[in-house]
Short mmCIF file of N, CA and C in Angstrom, two decimals:
data_model
loop_
_atom_site.label_atom_id
_atom_site.label_comp_id
_atom_site.label_asym_id
_atom_site.label_seq_id
_atom_site.Cartn_x
_atom_site.Cartn_y
_atom_site.Cartn_z
N MET F 1 -9.00 1.98 -20.60
CA MET F 1 -8.55 3.53 -19.51
C MET F 1 -7.43 4.01 -20.46
N ILE F 2 -7.88 5.41 -20.18
CA ILE F 2 -7.05 6.55 -19.95
C ILE F 2 -5.73 6.75 -18.57
N MET F 3 -5.52 6.93 -19.07
CA MET F 3 -4.15 7.78 -17.75
C MET F 3 -3.98 8.24 -17.74
N LYS F 4 -3.84 9.66 -16.29
CA LYS F 4 -3.74 11.36 -16.73
C LYS F 4 -2.92 11.32 -16.07
N THR F 5 -1.97 11.83 -15.82
CA THR F 5 -1.27 12.52 -15.38
C THR F 5 -1.17 14.12 -14.53
N LEU F 6 -0.59 14.21 -12.92
CA LEU F 6 -1.28 15.14 -11.87
C LEU F 6 -0.49 15.66 -12.07
N LYS F 7 -0.59 17.03 -12.07
CA LYS F 7 0.60 18.42 -11.74
C LYS F 7 0.67 18.71 -10.92
N LEU F 8 1.90 18.46 -9.50
CA LEU F 8 1.38 19.07 -8.41
C LEU F 8 2.23 19.58 -7.80
N THR F 9 1.76 20.22 -7.23
CA THR F 9 2.85 21.61 -6.85
C THR F 9 3.55 21.18 -5.56
N LYS F 10 4.51 21.24 -4.89
CA LYS F 10 5.46 20.53 -3.86
C LYS F 10 4.06 19.72 -2.72
N LYS F 11 3.58 20.99 -2.12
CA LYS F 11 2.33 20.58 -0.54
C LYS F 11 0.98 19.86 -1.16
N GLN F 12 1.24 19.50 -2.15
CA GLN F 12 0.35 19.27 -2.58
C GLN F 12 0.99 16.93 -2.72
N TYR F 13 1.92 17.64 -2.97
CA TYR F 13 2.98 16.00 -3.77
C TYR F 13 2.93 15.47 -2.02
N GLU F 14 3.29 17.06 -0.81
CA GLU F 14 3.53 15.47 0.97
C GLU F 14 2.10 15.46 1.13
N VAL F 15 0.65 16.30 0.66
CA VAL F 15 0.44 14.96 1.54
C VAL F 15 -0.45 14.26 0.90
N LEU F 16 -0.66 14.04 -0.39
CA LEU F 16 -0.76 13.22 -1.15
C LEU F 16 -0.01 11.49 -0.90
N ARG F 17 1.34 11.53 -0.19
CA ARG F 17 2.43 11.43 -0.14
C ARG F 17 2.30 11.44 1.49
N SER F 18 1.27 11.39 1.74
CA SER F 18 1.79 11.35 3.94
C SER F 18 0.32 10.39 3.83
N ALA F 19 -0.96 10.92 2.92
CA ALA F 19 -2.00 9.84 2.95
C ALA F 19 -1.62 8.58 2.57
N PHE F 20 -1.16 8.42 0.94
CA PHE F 20 -0.85 7.04 0.96
C PHE F 20 -0.17 6.24 2.34
N ILE F 21 0.83 6.68 2.84
CA ILE F 21 1.38 6.47 3.47
C ILE F 21 0.36 6.10 4.94
N GLN F 22 -0.50 6.80 5.47
CA GLN F 22 -1.46 5.70 6.04
C GLN F 22 -2.28 5.31 5.78
N GLY F 23 -3.34 5.82 4.72
CA GLY F 23 -3.49 4.40 4.24
C GLY F 23 -4.16 3.48 4.43
N ALA F 24 -1.94 2.79 3.68
CA ALA F 24 -1.87 1.48 3.61
C ALA F 24 -1.13 1.19 3.98
N GLU F 25 -0.71 1.67 5.34
CA GLU F 25 -0.39 1.32 6.85
C GLU F 25 -1.64 0.89 7.26
N CYS F 26 -2.50 1.40 7.73
CA CYS F 26 -3.44 0.74 7.37
C CYS F 26 -4.47 -0.29 7.41
N HIS F 27 -4.76 -0.23 6.34
CA HIS F 27 -4.86 -1.06 4.90
C HIS F 27 -3.31 -2.86 5.53
N LEU F 28 -2.62 -2.75 5.52
CA LEU F 28 -2.00 -3.42 5.62
C LEU F 28 -2.51 -4.48 7.23
N ASN F 29 -2.27 -3.45 8.39
CA ASN F 29 -2.54 -3.93 9.34
C ASN F 29 -3.53 -4.53 9.29
N PHE F 30 -5.21 -4.30 8.37
CA PHE F 30 -6.05 -5.11 7.79
C PHE F 30 -6.40 -6.03 7.19
N LEU F 31 -5.28 -6.26 5.92
CA LEU F 31 -5.07 -7.24 5.37
C LEU F 31 -4.53 -8.51 6.48
N GLY F 32 -3.65 -7.76 7.69
CA GLY F 32 -2.25 -8.45 7.25
C GLY F 32 -3.20 -10.02 8.49
N CYS F 33 -4.23 -9.96 8.88
CA CYS F 33 -4.80 -10.83 9.74
C CYS F 33 -5.53 -12.32 8.99
N ALA F 34 -5.18 -11.94 7.92
CA ALA F 34 -5.07 -13.49 6.38
C ALA F 34 -3.60 -13.99 7.94
N PHE F 35 -3.14 -13.15 8.37
CA PHE F 35 -1.78 -14.94 8.81
C PHE F 35 -2.17 -14.64 10.18
N ASP F 36 -1.39 -16.05 10.90
CA ASP F 36 -1.27 -15.46 12.42
C ASP F 36 0.07 -15.10 12.94
N TRP F 37 -0.10 -14.91 14.31
CA TRP F 37 1.75 -14.33 15.24
C TRP F 37 3.43 -15.62 14.53
N ASP F 38 2.61 -16.54 14.15
CA ASP F 38 4.00 -17.34 13.45
C ASP F 38 4.08 -17.31 12.10
N GLY F 39 3.00 -16.53 11.68
CA GLY F 39 3.81 -15.99 10.02
C GLY F 39 2.65 -17.11 8.74
N ASN F 40 2.29 -18.12 9.83
CA ASN F 40 1.22 -18.87 8.73
C ASN F 40 -0.52 -18.59 8.77
N ILE F 41 -0.79 -19.53 7.65
CA ILE F 41 -2.42 -18.87 6.20
C ILE F 41 -3.40 -18.44 7.27
N ILE F 42 -3.76 -18.17 8.23
CA ILE F 42 -4.66 -18.55 8.41
C ILE F 42 -6.20 -18.93 7.39
N ASP F 43 -7.17 -17.50 6.66
CA ASP F 43 -7.20 -17.24 5.18
C ASP F 43 -6.46 -17.02 3.89
N LYS F 44 -6.68 -17.71 3.19
CA LYS F 44 -5.82 -18.69 1.41
C LYS F 44 -6.42 -16.84 0.75
N GLU F 45 -7.89 -16.24 0.89
CA GLU F 45 -8.02 -15.44 0.14
C GLU F 45 -7.65 -14.35 0.83
N GLN F 46 -7.69 -14.42 2.34
CA GLN F 46 -7.77 -12.89 2.17
C GLN F 46 -6.01 -12.74 2.51
N ALA F 47 -4.63 -13.97 2.41
CA ALA F 47 -3.24 -14.30 2.15
C ALA F 47 -3.15 -13.70 0.78
N LYS F 48 -3.93 -13.74 -0.82
CA LYS F 48 -4.23 -13.68 -1.72
C LYS F 48 -3.95 -12.22 -2.06
N GLU F 49 -5.35 -11.49 -1.07
CA GLU F 49 -5.24 -10.08 -1.53
C GLU F 49 -4.16 -9.36 -1.14
N TYR F 50 -3.46 -10.19 0.74
CA TYR F 50 -2.32 -9.41 0.97
C TYR F 50 -1.37 -9.18 -0.33
N ASP F 51 -1.03 -10.36 -0.80
CA ASP F 51 0.31 -10.49 -1.42
C ASP F 51 -0.14 -9.61 -2.57
N ALA F 52 -0.79 -9.16 -3.36
CA ALA F 52 -1.62 -8.23 -4.77
C ALA F 52 -1.27 -6.65 -4.37
N TYR F 53 -1.93 -6.84 -2.35
CA TYR F 53 -1.89 -4.70 -2.41
C TYR F 53 -0.20 -4.81 -2.36
N VAL F 54 0.86 -6.23 -1.76
CA VAL F 54 2.17 -5.73 -1.18
C VAL F 54 2.43 -5.08 -2.28
N ARG F 55 2.03 -6.34 -3.67
CA ARG F 55 3.36 -5.32 -4.49
C ARG F 55 2.95 -4.88 -5.42
N MET F 56 1.65 -4.24 -5.32
CA MET F 56 1.12 -2.86 -6.14
C MET F 56 1.88 -1.50 -5.00
N LEU F 57 1.60 -2.23 -3.61
CA LEU F 57 2.19 -1.03 -2.96
C LEU F 57 3.24 -0.67 -3.96
N LYS F 58 4.10 -1.59 -3.69
CA LYS F 58 6.56 -1.70 -3.98
C LYS F 58 5.63 -0.70 -5.36
N LYS F 59 5.27 -1.06 -5.95
CA LYS F 59 5.11 0.39 -7.37
C LYS F 59 4.70 1.21 -7.06
N LEU F 60 3.74 1.50 -6.28
CA LEU F 60 3.19 3.22 -5.50
C LEU F 60 4.54 3.64 -4.57
N GLU F 61 5.28 3.27 -4.40
CA GLU F 61 6.70 3.39 -2.74
C GLU F 61 7.42 4.04 -3.98
N ILE F 62 8.17 3.27 -4.98
CA ILE F 62 8.85 4.01 -5.71
C ILE F 62 8.47 5.11 -6.32
N LYS F 63 6.71 4.96 -7.22
CA LYS F 63 6.37 6.48 -7.75
C LYS F 63 6.44 8.09 -6.74
N LEU F 64 6.25 7.39 -5.71
CA LEU F 64 5.79 8.07 -4.39
C LEU F 64 7.41 8.69 -3.41
N ASN F 65 8.36 8.00 -3.46
CA ASN F 65 9.45 7.91 -2.92
C ASN F 65 9.27 7.89 -1.69
N CYS F 66 8.47 6.46 -1.29
CA CYS F 66 8.63 6.52 0.24
C CYS F 66 8.77 4.88 0.02
N LYS F 67 8.22 5.04 1.90
CA LYS F 67 8.37 4.37 2.23
C LYS F 67 7.07 3.27 3.41
N VAL F 68 6.01 1.63 2.97
CA VAL F 68 5.48 1.81 3.97
C VAL F 68 5.61 1.01 5.02
N GLY F 69 5.21 1.05 6.22
CA GLY F 69 5.01 -0.04 7.13
C GLY F 69 6.83 -0.10 8.00
N GLY F 70 7.17 1.10 8.63
CA GLY F 70 8.49 0.83 8.86
C GLY F 70 9.45 0.87 8.56
#
């Protein structure tokens, strides 16, 4: 797979960053149903997917200079 660098204007970057934050928060809420209110695991497969997603989000937050989920 070839990685390609995108050259974005400031406006394009802001739109991409905003879309990323909104989409990531929505997806985190959906994947969050792997846990109950006390944080106990309900679904192990979904919990593993959630953890992998959070690790990926942390890397993207650094690249896009933003914070997802409060």
